[in-house]
XYZ file of C-alpha atoms in Angstrom:
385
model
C 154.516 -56.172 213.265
C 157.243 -57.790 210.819
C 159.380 -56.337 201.069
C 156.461 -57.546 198.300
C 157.157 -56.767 195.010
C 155.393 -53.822 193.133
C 152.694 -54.358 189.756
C 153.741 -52.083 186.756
C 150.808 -50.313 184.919
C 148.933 -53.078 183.244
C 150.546 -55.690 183.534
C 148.572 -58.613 185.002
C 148.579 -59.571 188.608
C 150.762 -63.500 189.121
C 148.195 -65.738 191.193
C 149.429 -66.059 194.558
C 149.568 -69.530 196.193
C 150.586 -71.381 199.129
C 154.338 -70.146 198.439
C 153.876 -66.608 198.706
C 151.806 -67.616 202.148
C 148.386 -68.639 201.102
C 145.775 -68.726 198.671
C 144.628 -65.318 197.592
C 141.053 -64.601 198.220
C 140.986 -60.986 197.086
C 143.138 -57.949 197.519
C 141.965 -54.274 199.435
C 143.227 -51.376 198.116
C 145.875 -53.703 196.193
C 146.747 -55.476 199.563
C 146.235 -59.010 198.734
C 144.481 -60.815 201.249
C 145.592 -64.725 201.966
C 144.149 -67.822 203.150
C 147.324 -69.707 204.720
C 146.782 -73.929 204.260
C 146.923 -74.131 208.174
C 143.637 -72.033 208.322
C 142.030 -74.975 207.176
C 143.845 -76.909 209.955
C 142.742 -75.002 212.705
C 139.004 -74.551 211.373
C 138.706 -79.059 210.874
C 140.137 -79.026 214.592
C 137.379 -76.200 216.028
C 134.494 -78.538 213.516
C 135.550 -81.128 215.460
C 135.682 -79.995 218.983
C 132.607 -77.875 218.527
C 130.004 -80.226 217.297
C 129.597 -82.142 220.427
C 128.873 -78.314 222.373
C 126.288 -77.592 219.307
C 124.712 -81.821 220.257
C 123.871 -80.084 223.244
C 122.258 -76.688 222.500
C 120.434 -78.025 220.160
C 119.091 -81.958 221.385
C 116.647 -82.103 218.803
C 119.373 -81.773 215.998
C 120.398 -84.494 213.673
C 123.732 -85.285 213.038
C 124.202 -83.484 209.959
C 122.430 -80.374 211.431
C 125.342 -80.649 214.140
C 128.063 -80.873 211.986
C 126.654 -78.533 209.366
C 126.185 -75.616 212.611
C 130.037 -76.211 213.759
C 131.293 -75.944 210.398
C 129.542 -72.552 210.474
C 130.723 -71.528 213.319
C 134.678 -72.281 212.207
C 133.452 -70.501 208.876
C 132.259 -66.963 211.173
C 134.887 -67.120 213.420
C 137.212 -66.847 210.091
C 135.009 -63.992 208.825
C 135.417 -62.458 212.143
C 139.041 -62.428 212.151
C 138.956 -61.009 208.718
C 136.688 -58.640 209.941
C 138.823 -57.673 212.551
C 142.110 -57.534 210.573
C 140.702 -55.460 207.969
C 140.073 -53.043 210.541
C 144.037 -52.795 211.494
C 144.529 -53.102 207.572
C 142.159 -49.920 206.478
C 143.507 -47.841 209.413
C 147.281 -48.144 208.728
C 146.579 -47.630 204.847
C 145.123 -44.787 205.825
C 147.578 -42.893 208.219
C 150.092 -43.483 204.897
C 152.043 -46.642 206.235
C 151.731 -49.394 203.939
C 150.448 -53.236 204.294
C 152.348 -56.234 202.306
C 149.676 -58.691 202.894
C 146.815 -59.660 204.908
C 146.882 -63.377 206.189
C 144.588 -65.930 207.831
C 146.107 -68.905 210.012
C 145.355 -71.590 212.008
C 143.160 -69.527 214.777
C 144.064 -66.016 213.730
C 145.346 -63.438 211.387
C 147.559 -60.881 210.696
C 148.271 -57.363 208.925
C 151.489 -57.242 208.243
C 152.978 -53.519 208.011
C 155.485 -52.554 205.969
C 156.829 -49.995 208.139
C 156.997 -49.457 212.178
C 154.432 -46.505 212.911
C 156.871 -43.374 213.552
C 154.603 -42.563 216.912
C 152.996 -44.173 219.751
C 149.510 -42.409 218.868
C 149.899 -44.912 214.960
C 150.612 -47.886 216.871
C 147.780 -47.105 219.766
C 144.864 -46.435 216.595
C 146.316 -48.927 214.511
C 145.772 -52.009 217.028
C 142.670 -50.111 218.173
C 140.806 -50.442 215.278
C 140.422 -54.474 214.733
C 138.650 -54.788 218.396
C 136.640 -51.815 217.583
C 135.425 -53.604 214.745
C 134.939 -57.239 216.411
C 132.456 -55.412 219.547
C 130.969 -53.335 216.792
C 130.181 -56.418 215.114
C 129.127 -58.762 217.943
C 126.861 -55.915 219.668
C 125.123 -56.044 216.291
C 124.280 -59.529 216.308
C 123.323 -59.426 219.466
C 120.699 -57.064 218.671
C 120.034 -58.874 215.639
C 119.562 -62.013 217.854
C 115.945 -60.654 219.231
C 114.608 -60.548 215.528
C 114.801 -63.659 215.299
C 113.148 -66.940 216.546
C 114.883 -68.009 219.993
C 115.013 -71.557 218.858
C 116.156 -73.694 215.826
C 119.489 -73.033 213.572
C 119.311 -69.539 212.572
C 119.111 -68.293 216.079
C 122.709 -70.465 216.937
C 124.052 -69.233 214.295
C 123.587 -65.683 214.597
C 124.513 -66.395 218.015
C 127.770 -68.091 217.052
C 128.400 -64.616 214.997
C 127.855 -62.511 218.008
C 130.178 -64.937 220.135
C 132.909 -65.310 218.040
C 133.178 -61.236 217.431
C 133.403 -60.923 221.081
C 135.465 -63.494 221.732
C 137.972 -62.148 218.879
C 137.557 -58.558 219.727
C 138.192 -59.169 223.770
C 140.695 -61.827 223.214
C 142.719 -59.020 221.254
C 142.715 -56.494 223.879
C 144.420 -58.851 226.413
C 147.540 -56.577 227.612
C 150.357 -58.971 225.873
C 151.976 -59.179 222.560
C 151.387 -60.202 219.966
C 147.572 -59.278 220.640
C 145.907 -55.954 220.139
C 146.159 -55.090 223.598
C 150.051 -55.652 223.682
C 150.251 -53.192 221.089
C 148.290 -50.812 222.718
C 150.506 -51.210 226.068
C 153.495 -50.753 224.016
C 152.090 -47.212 222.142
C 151.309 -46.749 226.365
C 154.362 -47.111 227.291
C 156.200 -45.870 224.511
C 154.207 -42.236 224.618
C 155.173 -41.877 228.619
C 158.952 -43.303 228.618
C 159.702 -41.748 224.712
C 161.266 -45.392 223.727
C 159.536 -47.823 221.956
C 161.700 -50.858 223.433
C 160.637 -49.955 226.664
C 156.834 -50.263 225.538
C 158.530 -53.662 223.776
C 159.347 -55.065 226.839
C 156.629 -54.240 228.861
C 154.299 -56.247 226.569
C 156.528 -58.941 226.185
C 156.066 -59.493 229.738
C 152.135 -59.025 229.082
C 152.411 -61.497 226.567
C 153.507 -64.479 228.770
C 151.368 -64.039 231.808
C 148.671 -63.869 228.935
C 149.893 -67.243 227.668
C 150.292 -68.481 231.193
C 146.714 -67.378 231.841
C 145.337 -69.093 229.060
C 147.065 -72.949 230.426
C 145.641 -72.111 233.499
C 142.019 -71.667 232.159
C 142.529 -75.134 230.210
C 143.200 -76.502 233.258
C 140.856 -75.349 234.875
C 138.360 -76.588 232.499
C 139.745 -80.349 232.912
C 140.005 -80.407 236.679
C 136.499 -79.300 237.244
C 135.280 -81.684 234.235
C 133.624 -78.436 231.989
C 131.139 -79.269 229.256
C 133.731 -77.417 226.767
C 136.787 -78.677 228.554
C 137.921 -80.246 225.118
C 137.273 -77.033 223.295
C 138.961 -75.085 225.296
C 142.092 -77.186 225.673
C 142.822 -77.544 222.291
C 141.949 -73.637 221.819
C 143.950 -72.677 224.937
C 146.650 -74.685 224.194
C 147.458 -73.525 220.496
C 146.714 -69.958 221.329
C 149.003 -69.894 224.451
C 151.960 -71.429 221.950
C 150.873 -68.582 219.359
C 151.052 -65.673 222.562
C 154.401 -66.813 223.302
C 156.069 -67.388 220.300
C 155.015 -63.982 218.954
C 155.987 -62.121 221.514
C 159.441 -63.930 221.824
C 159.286 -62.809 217.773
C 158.400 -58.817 218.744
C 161.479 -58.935 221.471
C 163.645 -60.389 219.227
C 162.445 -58.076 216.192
C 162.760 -55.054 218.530
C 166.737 -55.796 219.444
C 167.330 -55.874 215.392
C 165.561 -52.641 215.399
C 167.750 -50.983 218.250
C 170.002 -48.097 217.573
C 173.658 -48.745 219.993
C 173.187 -45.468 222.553
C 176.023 -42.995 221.561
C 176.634 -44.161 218.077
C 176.003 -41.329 215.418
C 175.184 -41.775 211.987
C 178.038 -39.901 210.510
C 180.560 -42.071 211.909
C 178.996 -45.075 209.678
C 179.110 -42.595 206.264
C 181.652 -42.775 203.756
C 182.786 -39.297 202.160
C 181.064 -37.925 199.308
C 182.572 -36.795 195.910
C 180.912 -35.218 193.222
C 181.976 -35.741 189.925
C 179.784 -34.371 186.324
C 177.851 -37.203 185.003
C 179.754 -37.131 181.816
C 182.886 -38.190 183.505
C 184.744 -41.854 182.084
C 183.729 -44.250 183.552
C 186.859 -45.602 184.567
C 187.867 -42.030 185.907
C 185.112 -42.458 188.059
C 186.095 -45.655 189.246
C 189.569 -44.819 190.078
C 188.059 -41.399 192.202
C 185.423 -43.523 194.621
C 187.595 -45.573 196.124
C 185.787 -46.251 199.189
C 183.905 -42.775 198.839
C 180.648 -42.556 197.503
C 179.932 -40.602 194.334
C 177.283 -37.995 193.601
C 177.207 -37.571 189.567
C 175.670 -34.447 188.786
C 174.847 -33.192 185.382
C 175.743 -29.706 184.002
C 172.905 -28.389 184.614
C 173.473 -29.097 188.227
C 170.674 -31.683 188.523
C 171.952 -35.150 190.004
C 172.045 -38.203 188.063
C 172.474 -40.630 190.843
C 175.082 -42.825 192.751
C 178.104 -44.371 190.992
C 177.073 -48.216 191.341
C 180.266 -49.302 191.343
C 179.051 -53.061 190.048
C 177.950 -51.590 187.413
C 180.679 -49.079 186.511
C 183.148 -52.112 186.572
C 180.984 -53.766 184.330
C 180.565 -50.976 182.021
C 184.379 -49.900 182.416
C 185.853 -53.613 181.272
C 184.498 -53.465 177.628
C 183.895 -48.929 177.688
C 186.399 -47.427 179.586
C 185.324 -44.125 178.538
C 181.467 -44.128 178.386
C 179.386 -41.530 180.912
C 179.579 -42.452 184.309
C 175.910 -41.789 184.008
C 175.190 -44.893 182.363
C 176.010 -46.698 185.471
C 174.589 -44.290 188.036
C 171.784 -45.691 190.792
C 168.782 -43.251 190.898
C 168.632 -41.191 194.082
C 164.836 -41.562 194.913
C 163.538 -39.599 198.158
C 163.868 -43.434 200.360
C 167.361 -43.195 199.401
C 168.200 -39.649 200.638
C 168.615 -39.980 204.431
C 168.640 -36.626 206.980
C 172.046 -36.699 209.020
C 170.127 -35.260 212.033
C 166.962 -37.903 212.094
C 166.836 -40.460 215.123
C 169.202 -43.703 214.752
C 166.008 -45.969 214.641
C 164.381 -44.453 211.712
C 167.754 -44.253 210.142
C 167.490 -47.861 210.412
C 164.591 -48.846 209.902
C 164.443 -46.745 206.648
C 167.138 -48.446 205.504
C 165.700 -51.908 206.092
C 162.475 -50.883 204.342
C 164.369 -50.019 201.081
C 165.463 -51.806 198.427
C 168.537 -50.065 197.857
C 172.560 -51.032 198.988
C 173.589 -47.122 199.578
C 171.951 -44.131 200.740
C 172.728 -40.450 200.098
C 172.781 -38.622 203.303
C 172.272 -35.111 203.456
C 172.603 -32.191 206.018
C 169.845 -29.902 207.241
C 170.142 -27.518 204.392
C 169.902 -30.256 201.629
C 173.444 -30.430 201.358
C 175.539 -33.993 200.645
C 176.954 -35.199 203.605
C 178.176 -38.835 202.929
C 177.250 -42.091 201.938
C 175.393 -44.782 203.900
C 175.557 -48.051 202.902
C 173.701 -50.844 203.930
C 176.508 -53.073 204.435
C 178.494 -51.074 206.458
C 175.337 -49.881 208.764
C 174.623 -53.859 209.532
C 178.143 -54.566 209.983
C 177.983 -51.150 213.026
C 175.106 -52.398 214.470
C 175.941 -56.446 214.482
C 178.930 -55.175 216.112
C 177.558 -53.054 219.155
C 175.133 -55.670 219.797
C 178.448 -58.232 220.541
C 179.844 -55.927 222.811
């Protein structure tokens, strides 16, 4: 549910292409939105599969009319999914928790958040909001279906608009992750039990009989020799692989995310020294060992971290420049509250681009030092045991 790199002022935008995930089709509020090469996989297989279905609604068609009307269709049920991922998209952007990148694949999409939603009530509005979007949507074509004629091409395709909304928007609130609904149960779960793996697992186990469900319906299809039996296999079939392997993905994402119970941050911190900014470098150097240091100016402001790369750069050709030339900013994602939760310890530190963290006490005060190596090393380790 799951870093991009930030633009500078005006500096212009690199084209993004199939290696950063897809083909940028636009961005929303600077979220770049991506068209993935196996989108056009999945929309040639539901052409295919489709145009025999549209040979019978419409008899009277010709061939081209067909195969123009189930291109269509694999062309709506993209803009649906759009639709409905922009929904997730706007709604997390606006409760503050960023996106990298919206993407379109093969039968689906996905808004990928930068950050875990701190409560159940995020996660419940955030998955809310793309099947709100996909009923909004189909309820209005449905309407808009008795304005028009109820025969010829524009009343399939409007029809085709309205069904693929719904089926996107219902198909999401199936009770099983990766979907909509999965996400939901988890926020569920997570807001009665207090722990988000709990909620995990619970839609984990939503996720499967949701996959299992969807063979079942395929084979349903075949045995009782369905019109759409073709359609549905090959829809069933690719979705029920997509059901299981994300929420195999969320189980597996939710163990990394895991704090050990009875581990406490402090016992992963190294000591903190604070030295004036001005200080040799080398001096500097020789103090840290294994601590971490605060460099603080004289007028009592801090200048950062001793990056001790750097200071052992700078100290082989100037022993005896300012520490502060090789100090790491401290930036408020670096500075870490000893008394928050394990998990957002961690998952802060995951989200940052940074290899130490200043941690501080309840009255603002430096406790210690956090640093990312020795925080994966701690949690690697309890996960062994």
């Amino acid at each position: 549910m799951a870093a991009t790199g930030e633009h500078g002022g005006n500096q212009p935008r690199r084209v993004l292409t199939t290696a950063d995930g897809g083909l940028l089709l636009f961005r929303v509020q600077d979220v770049p939105v991506l068209l993935a090469p196996s989108w056009w996989i999945g929309s040639l297989v539901v052409v295919v599969l489709y145009q025999p279905l549209v040979d019978r609604l419409l008899p009277g068609a010709t061939a081209a009319t067909s195969w123009a009307l189930a291109a269509a269709f694999a062309v709506l049920l993209g803009l649906s999914v759009l639709a409905h991922e922009l929904g997730h998209c706007v709604v997390a952007l606006r409760m503050g928790i960023p996106v990298r990148r919206l993407r379109l694949f093969l039968l689906g999409g996905l808004s990928e958040v930068a950050r875990t939603p701190r409560r159940p009530g995020q996660e419940g509005l955030i998955a809310a909001a793309g099947p709100v979007v996909s009923v909004l949507l189909a309820a209005f074509c449905g309407l808009l279906m008795f304005a028009v004629p109820p025969d010829g091409g524009v009343w399939l395709l409007v029809a085709e608009c309205a069904v693929a909304n719904l089926a996107v928007g219902v198909f999401n609130l199936l009770p099983g992750l990766p979907l909509d609904g999965g996400r939901m149960l988890r926020a569920g779960v997570w807001a009665v039990t207090g722990r988000r793996a709990s909620g995990t697992r619970a839609a984990v186990v939503g996720g499967g009989i949701v996959a299992a469900g969807l063979l079942v319906w395929a084979m349903v299809g075949m045995v009782s020799g369905s019109e759409d039996r073709w359609l549905r296999l090959g829809v069933c079939v690719v979705t029920a692989w997509f059901v299981a392997a994300g929420a195999a993905s969320e189980l597996a994402a939710d163990a990394n995310r895991g704090w050990p119970e009875g581990l406490a941050v402090t016992e992963l911190t190294r000591p903190v020294l604070q030295l004036p900014a001005e200080s040799p470098v080398s001096d500097a150097l020789a103090a840290a060992a294994g601590r971490g240091v605060v460099l603080v100016r004289a007028d009592g402001v801090a200048a950062g971290l001793l990056d001790e790369g750097a200071a052992e750069r700078l100290a082989e050709t100037s022993p005896q420049a300012p520490a502060e030339l090789a100090a790491e900013p401290i930036r408020a994602e670096t500075v870490l509250l000893a008394s928050e939760p394990g998990e957002e310890i961690a998952e802060r530190v995951r989200e940052t681009a940074a290899w130490q963290f200043l941690v501080v006490d309840d009255e603002g005060r430096p406790a210690g030092v956090l640093r990312r190596e020795d925080l994966r090393s701690a949690l690697s380790a309890r996960r062994v045991r």
